[in-house]
Amino acid sequence: MARFHNRKKKVVVKPIVKKQQQQQPNVDHITGNKIPKSFVFSRGKLPGPLRQLQMDLRKLMLPYTALKLKEKKRNNLKDFLNVAGPMGVTHFLILSKTETSPVLRVAKTPQGPTLTFKIHEYSLAVDISQSQLRPRCPQDLFKNPPLIVLSGFAAADEQLRLMTTMFKNIFPDIDINTVKLSSCQRILLLNYNKDTKLIDFRHYSIRLQPVGVSRRIRKFVQNHQVPDLRNLQDVSDFVTKAGYGSESEADEEAATVTLTSDLSRVNRASTKSAVKLQEIGPRMTLQLTKIEGGLCAGEVMFSEYGNGGNKKKPGNEEGNEKEDGENDGQMEDSDEDDEADNEEDMEEGEED
């Protein structure tokens, strides 16, 4: 009888090759300046709308932020600071909730200062989108950082100068001689009202439309679609026929610019295009309540409630002074935490 042998098949183990994430540069190759990066996270428990506001702020800060930053309850401020150093993070945006109102802290790492804002009102990006007839949010809208425009901050007050410096440095510098028009797709507008001491926080997308070109022609050129001419007597009727949107929208001289380079099939160089701003959110109304010299601690340089001066707040004590019902103890560092585990938990995925 023939004997059959069970021959073992060779097992081939293929190595798992992980897709390397695209590392973002730390220095601008044109200006040579350090590119600011940010972490947007929360302290304490937040309700659902504030959680969504946190995600909206992360999208606003793209591409130089951690869109998928992981947070755990045991993570404290020291853990975020330990991870921020190797990753080149320069600013923290920290959301928290007090008994009276939400609070936004904007801090410069690693040693401050820290600006604390009371959020009087806010609207989410989804709320603004639902209120618009034609919401607009292209896929490549967040590939470049927004342009920042400050209005009403030209004053001699020290706190206004500090706010101006903080907001300017939170985004990369722009060289007007080398910047590409195609990269300017968003605007962050901060308007300070000296009478109410409130800051209007608005986020817009930039859209260009050629002047003197009807909407029919724009859609035809952009979409590469053959127009339906069955009900027309002549092709000129398609060009001159009204009733398909506004044919003379944005023809004002003050709202037009002359392009220096080609941006699209309808926005060509040396032609005039109208600048359109469309709000994409989030929207906030902020009030500066406190400025601290350190990272969420240190000397109180300014206080809206008159408790400023040269008071110092230790960084490792809880239950210190509270302004506007803020629980500063939530921001303090704890001495005993497994820092290695926390750093691994907070490893984030940068936006490709």
Coordinates of C-alpha atoms in Angstrom, one line a residue:
M1 CA 0.0 0.0 0.0
A2 CA 1.1 3.5 -0.8
R3 CA 1.9 5.6 2.2
F4 CA 0.8 9.2 2.3
H5 CA 2.8 11.7 4.3
N6 CA 1.4 14.8 5.7
R7 CA 3.8 17.4 4.5
K8 CA 3.6 20.7 6.4
K9 CA 3.1 23.7 4.2
K10 CA 5.5 26.5 4.6
V11 CA 4.0 29.4 6.3
V12 CA 5.1 32.8 4.9
V13 CA 4.7 35.6 7.3
K14 CA 4.5 39.0 5.7
P15 CA 5.7 41.9 7.7
I16 CA 3.1 44.5 8.5
V17 CA 4.2 47.8 7.0
K18 CA 2.6 50.7 8.7
K19 CA 1.8 53.7 6.7
Q20 CA 4.0 56.5 7.8
Q21 CA 2.2 59.7 8.6
Q22 CA 3.2 62.7 6.7
Q23 CA 5.3 64.8 9.1
Q24 CA 4.5 68.4 9.1
P25 CA 7.4 70.9 8.9
N26 CA 8.4 72.9 12.0
V27 CA 9.9 75.8 10.0
D28 CA 8.4 77.6 7.1
H29 CA 10.7 77.0 4.1
I30 CA 9.9 80.5 2.7
T31 CA 9.9 82.8 5.7
G32 CA 12.2 80.7 7.8
N33 CA 10.0 81.3 10.9
K34 CA 8.8 78.6 13.2
I35 CA 5.4 77.3 12.4
P36 CA 3.0 77.6 15.4
K37 CA 1.1 74.4 16.2
S38 CA -1.7 73.9 18.7
F39 CA -3.6 71.4 20.9
V40 CA -7.3 71.9 21.4
F41 CA -8.6 70.0 24.4
S42 CA -10.9 70.3 27.4
R43 CA -10.6 70.2 31.2
G44 CA -13.5 68.7 33.2
K45 CA -16.7 67.3 31.9
L46 CA -18.3 69.1 28.9
P47 CA -21.9 68.9 27.7
G48 CA -22.5 67.7 24.1
P49 CA -22.6 71.1 22.4
L50 CA -19.3 72.2 24.0
R51 CA -17.8 68.9 22.8
Q52 CA -18.9 69.7 19.3
L53 CA -17.5 73.3 19.7
Q54 CA -14.1 71.7 20.6
M55 CA -14.2 69.7 17.4
D56 CA -15.1 72.8 15.4
L57 CA -12.1 74.7 16.9
R58 CA -9.8 71.8 16.0
K59 CA -11.0 72.0 12.4
L60 CA -10.5 75.8 12.4
M61 CA -6.9 75.4 13.6
L62 CA -6.1 72.9 10.8
P63 CA -3.7 71.9 9.4
Y64 CA -1.2 72.6 12.2
T65 CA -3.2 71.0 15.0
A66 CA -4.1 67.5 16.3
L67 CA -7.5 66.8 14.9
K68 CA -7.7 63.4 16.6
L69 CA -6.1 64.2 19.9
K70 CA -7.0 61.5 22.5
E71 CA -8.0 62.7 25.9
K72 CA -8.5 60.6 29.1
K73 CA -9.8 61.6 32.5
R74 CA -6.4 60.9 34.2
N75 CA -4.6 63.3 31.8
N76 CA -3.6 66.5 33.4
L77 CA -2.0 69.7 32.0
K78 CA 1.5 68.3 32.6
D79 CA 0.8 65.4 30.4
F80 CA -0.2 67.6 27.5
L81 CA 2.9 69.7 28.1
N82 CA 5.2 66.7 28.0
V83 CA 3.8 65.7 24.6
A84 CA 3.7 69.2 23.2
G85 CA 7.5 69.7 23.4
P86 CA 8.6 66.9 21.1
M87 CA 5.8 67.7 18.7
G88 CA 6.6 71.4 18.4
V89 CA 3.2 72.5 19.8
T90 CA 3.3 76.2 20.7
H91 CA -0.2 77.0 21.9
F92 CA -3.0 75.4 24.0
L93 CA -6.7 76.1 23.5
I94 CA -8.5 74.8 26.5
L95 CA -12.3 74.6 26.9
S96 CA -13.9 74.2 30.3
K97 CA -17.4 74.7 31.9
T98 CA -18.1 76.6 35.0
E99 CA -21.3 77.1 36.9
T100 CA -22.0 80.4 35.1
S101 CA -20.6 80.0 31.5
P102 CA -18.2 78.2 29.3
V103 CA -14.5 79.3 29.4
L104 CA -11.8 79.3 26.7
R105 CA -8.2 79.6 27.7
V106 CA -5.5 80.4 25.1
A107 CA -2.0 79.7 26.5
K108 CA 1.5 79.9 25.1
T109 CA 3.7 76.9 25.8
P110 CA 5.7 76.1 27.8
Q111 CA 5.7 79.1 30.2
G112 CA 2.7 81.2 29.3
P113 CA 1.1 83.7 29.3
T114 CA -2.5 82.5 29.5
L115 CA -5.5 84.4 28.4
T116 CA -8.9 83.4 29.9
F117 CA -12.1 84.3 28.0
K118 CA -15.7 84.0 29.1
I119 CA -17.9 82.6 26.3
H120 CA -21.1 84.6 26.3
E121 CA -22.6 83.1 23.2
Y122 CA -21.6 80.5 20.6
S123 CA -22.9 78.8 17.5
L124 CA -21.7 75.6 16.1
A125 CA -20.6 75.1 12.5
V126 CA -23.5 72.8 11.8
D127 CA -26.0 75.4 13.1
I128 CA -24.5 78.0 10.7
S129 CA -24.6 75.6 7.8
Q130 CA -28.2 74.7 8.4
S131 CA -29.2 78.4 8.4
Q132 CA -27.7 78.9 4.9
L133 CA -29.5 78.3 1.6
R134 CA -26.3 77.1 -0.1
P135 CA -23.7 76.0 2.5
R136 CA -20.2 75.8 1.1
C137 CA -17.4 73.6 2.5
P138 CA -15.0 72.2 -0.2
Q139 CA -12.8 69.3 0.7
D140 CA -9.6 71.2 0.4
L141 CA -10.8 74.1 2.5
F142 CA -8.8 73.2 5.6
K143 CA -5.5 72.3 3.8
N144 CA -4.1 75.7 4.6
P145 CA -4.3 77.8 7.8
P146 CA -6.7 80.8 7.8
L147 CA -5.8 84.4 7.5
I148 CA -6.4 86.3 10.7
V149 CA -7.9 89.8 10.6
L150 CA -8.0 91.9 13.8
S151 CA -10.3 94.9 14.1
G152 CA -10.6 97.3 17.0
F153 CA -7.5 96.2 18.9
A154 CA -5.5 99.3 18.2
A155 CA -5.4 100.8 21.7
A156 CA -2.9 101.7 24.4
D157 CA -4.2 99.1 26.9
E158 CA -1.6 96.5 27.8
Q159 CA -4.2 93.7 27.7
L160 CA -5.2 94.6 24.2
R161 CA -1.6 94.6 23.1
L162 CA -1.1 91.2 24.7
M163 CA -4.2 89.8 23.0
T164 CA -3.1 91.2 19.6
T165 CA 0.3 89.5 20.0
M166 CA -1.2 86.2 21.1
F167 CA -3.7 86.0 18.3
K168 CA -1.1 87.0 15.6
N169 CA 1.3 84.3 16.7
I170 CA -1.2 81.5 16.9
F171 CA -1.1 81.2 13.1
P172 CA 1.8 81.1 10.7
D173 CA 3.3 84.3 9.3
I174 CA 2.5 85.2 5.7
D175 CA 4.9 86.7 3.2
I176 CA 2.8 88.8 0.8
N177 CA 5.6 88.5 -1.8
T178 CA 5.6 84.7 -2.0
V179 CA 2.1 83.7 -0.7
K180 CA 0.0 81.8 -3.2
L181 CA -3.6 83.0 -3.7
S182 CA -4.9 79.5 -3.9
S183 CA -3.8 78.9 -0.3
C184 CA -5.9 81.8 1.0
Q185 CA -9.2 80.1 1.4
R186 CA -10.3 81.0 5.0
I187 CA -10.4 84.1 7.2
L188 CA -10.7 84.3 11.0
L189 CA -12.1 87.7 12.0
L190 CA -11.8 89.0 15.5
N191 CA -13.6 92.3 16.2
Y192 CA -13.2 94.1 19.5
N193 CA -15.9 96.4 20.8
K194 CA -14.3 98.9 23.2
D195 CA -17.7 99.9 24.6
T196 CA -19.0 96.4 25.5
K197 CA -15.4 94.9 25.8
L198 CA -16.7 91.9 23.8
I199 CA -14.9 90.1 21.0
D200 CA -16.8 88.9 18.0
F201 CA -15.2 85.6 16.8
R202 CA -16.1 84.8 13.1
H203 CA -14.8 82.2 10.7
Y204 CA -15.4 82.6 6.9
S205 CA -14.5 80.9 3.7
I206 CA -13.2 83.0 0.7
R207 CA -14.8 82.6 -2.7
L208 CA -13.9 84.4 -5.9
Q209 CA -16.3 85.1 -8.7
P210 CA -15.4 86.7 -12.0
V211 CA -17.0 90.1 -12.6
G212 CA -19.2 90.5 -15.6
V213 CA -19.8 86.7 -16.2
S214 CA -23.2 85.3 -15.7
R215 CA -23.9 82.4 -13.4
R216 CA -24.9 80.2 -16.3
I217 CA -21.5 80.6 -17.9
R218 CA -19.7 80.1 -14.7
K219 CA -21.5 76.8 -14.0
F220 CA -20.9 75.7 -17.6
V221 CA -17.2 76.3 -17.5
Q222 CA -16.7 74.8 -14.0
N223 CA -18.8 71.7 -14.4
H224 CA -17.8 70.9 -18.1
Q225 CA -21.4 70.0 -18.8
V226 CA -23.1 70.4 -22.1
P227 CA -25.9 73.0 -21.7
D228 CA -29.5 72.1 -22.5
L229 CA -30.4 74.3 -25.5
R230 CA -33.6 72.5 -26.6
N231 CA -36.0 75.3 -25.6
L232 CA -33.8 78.1 -27.0
Q233 CA -33.9 79.6 -30.4
D234 CA -30.2 80.7 -30.5
V235 CA -27.1 80.1 -28.4
S236 CA -27.1 83.8 -27.5
D237 CA -30.2 83.2 -25.5
F238 CA -28.3 81.0 -23.2
V239 CA -25.7 83.7 -22.5
T240 CA -28.1 86.7 -22.2
K241 CA -31.1 85.0 -20.6
A242 CA -31.8 86.3 -17.1
G243 CA -33.6 84.6 -14.2
Y244 CA -30.8 82.1 -13.3
G245 CA -29.4 83.7 -10.3
S246 CA -28.1 87.3 -10.0
E247 CA -26.4 88.3 -13.2
S248 CA -24.8 91.5 -11.7
E249 CA -23.9 90.3 -8.3
A250 CA -20.7 91.7 -6.7
D251 CA -19.9 94.2 -9.4
E252 CA -19.0 96.9 -6.9
E253 CA -15.5 98.3 -7.4
A254 CA -14.7 98.0 -3.7
A255 CA -15.5 94.3 -3.6
T256 CA -13.3 93.3 -6.6
V257 CA -9.6 92.4 -7.0
T258 CA -7.4 91.9 -10.0
L259 CA -5.8 88.5 -9.9
T260 CA -2.1 88.0 -10.4
S261 CA -2.3 84.3 -11.2
D262 CA -4.7 81.7 -12.4
L263 CA -6.9 80.2 -9.7
S264 CA -9.4 78.2 -11.7
R265 CA -11.0 77.9 -15.1
V266 CA -13.1 81.0 -14.5
N267 CA -10.8 83.0 -12.4
R268 CA -7.9 83.9 -14.6
A269 CA -4.9 86.2 -14.2
S270 CA -5.3 89.9 -15.0
T271 CA -9.1 89.6 -14.7
K272 CA -11.3 91.1 -12.0
S273 CA -13.0 88.9 -9.6
A274 CA -15.4 89.6 -6.7
V275 CA -14.4 88.5 -3.2
K276 CA -17.2 86.6 -1.4
L277 CA -17.1 85.7 2.3
Q278 CA -19.3 82.9 3.5
E279 CA -19.5 82.1 7.2
I280 CA -18.6 78.5 8.1
G281 CA -18.4 78.7 11.9
P282 CA -17.9 78.3 14.7
R283 CA -19.1 81.7 16.0
M284 CA -18.4 83.0 19.5
T285 CA -18.8 86.1 21.6
L286 CA -15.8 86.3 24.0
Q287 CA -14.9 88.5 26.9
L288 CA -11.3 88.7 28.4
T289 CA -11.6 88.1 32.1
K290 CA -8.0 87.3 33.2
I291 CA -4.4 87.2 32.1
E292 CA -1.9 85.0 33.9
G293 CA 1.9 85.3 33.5
G294 CA 2.4 81.5 33.4
L295 CA 0.8 78.5 31.9
C296 CA -2.6 78.5 33.6
A297 CA -0.8 79.8 36.8
G298 CA 1.5 82.5 38.0
E299 CA 1.1 86.3 38.4
V300 CA -2.4 87.7 37.6
M301 CA -1.5 90.5 35.1
F302 CA -5.1 91.5 34.4
S303 CA -8.5 90.7 35.9
E304 CA -11.8 92.0 34.7
Y305 CA -13.2 91.7 38.2
G306 CA -10.6 93.9 40.0
N307 CA -8.7 91.1 41.7
G308 CA -5.5 91.5 39.6
G309 CA -2.3 93.0 40.6
N310 CA 0.8 91.1 41.8
K311 CA -1.0 88.1 43.2
K312 CA 0.6 84.8 42.4
K313 CA -1.1 81.5 42.2
P314 CA 1.1 78.4 42.8
G315 CA 0.9 75.9 40.0
N316 CA 0.6 72.8 42.2
E317 CA -2.1 74.0 44.7
E318 CA -5.8 73.4 44.3
G319 CA -8.6 75.6 45.7
N320 CA -6.9 78.9 44.9
E321 CA -8.8 82.1 44.1
K322 CA -11.8 81.7 41.8
E323 CA -12.9 84.3 39.4
D324 CA -16.3 84.1 37.7
G325 CA -16.9 80.7 39.3
E326 CA -13.9 79.2 37.5
N327 CA -12.4 76.1 39.1
D328 CA -8.7 76.6 38.5
G329 CA -7.9 73.5 40.5
Q330 CA -9.0 71.5 37.4
M331 CA -6.0 72.9 35.5
E332 CA -3.3 72.2 38.1
D333 CA -0.7 69.4 37.8
S334 CA -0.8 66.3 39.9
D335 CA 2.5 64.9 41.1
E336 CA 1.8 61.2 40.7
D337 CA 0.7 59.9 37.3
D338 CA 2.1 57.3 35.0
E339 CA 3.6 59.8 32.4
A340 CA 4.7 57.1 30.0
D341 CA 1.2 55.7 29.7
N342 CA -0.3 59.1 29.4
E343 CA 2.0 60.1 26.6
E344 CA 1.1 56.9 24.8
D345 CA -2.6 57.5 25.3
M346 CA -2.3 61.0 23.8
E347 CA -0.5 60.1 20.7
E348 CA -2.6 61.8 18.0
G349 CA -3.2 61.4 14.4
E350 CA -2.3 64.5 12.4
E351 CA -4.5 65.5 9.5
D352 CA -3.0 64.1 6.2

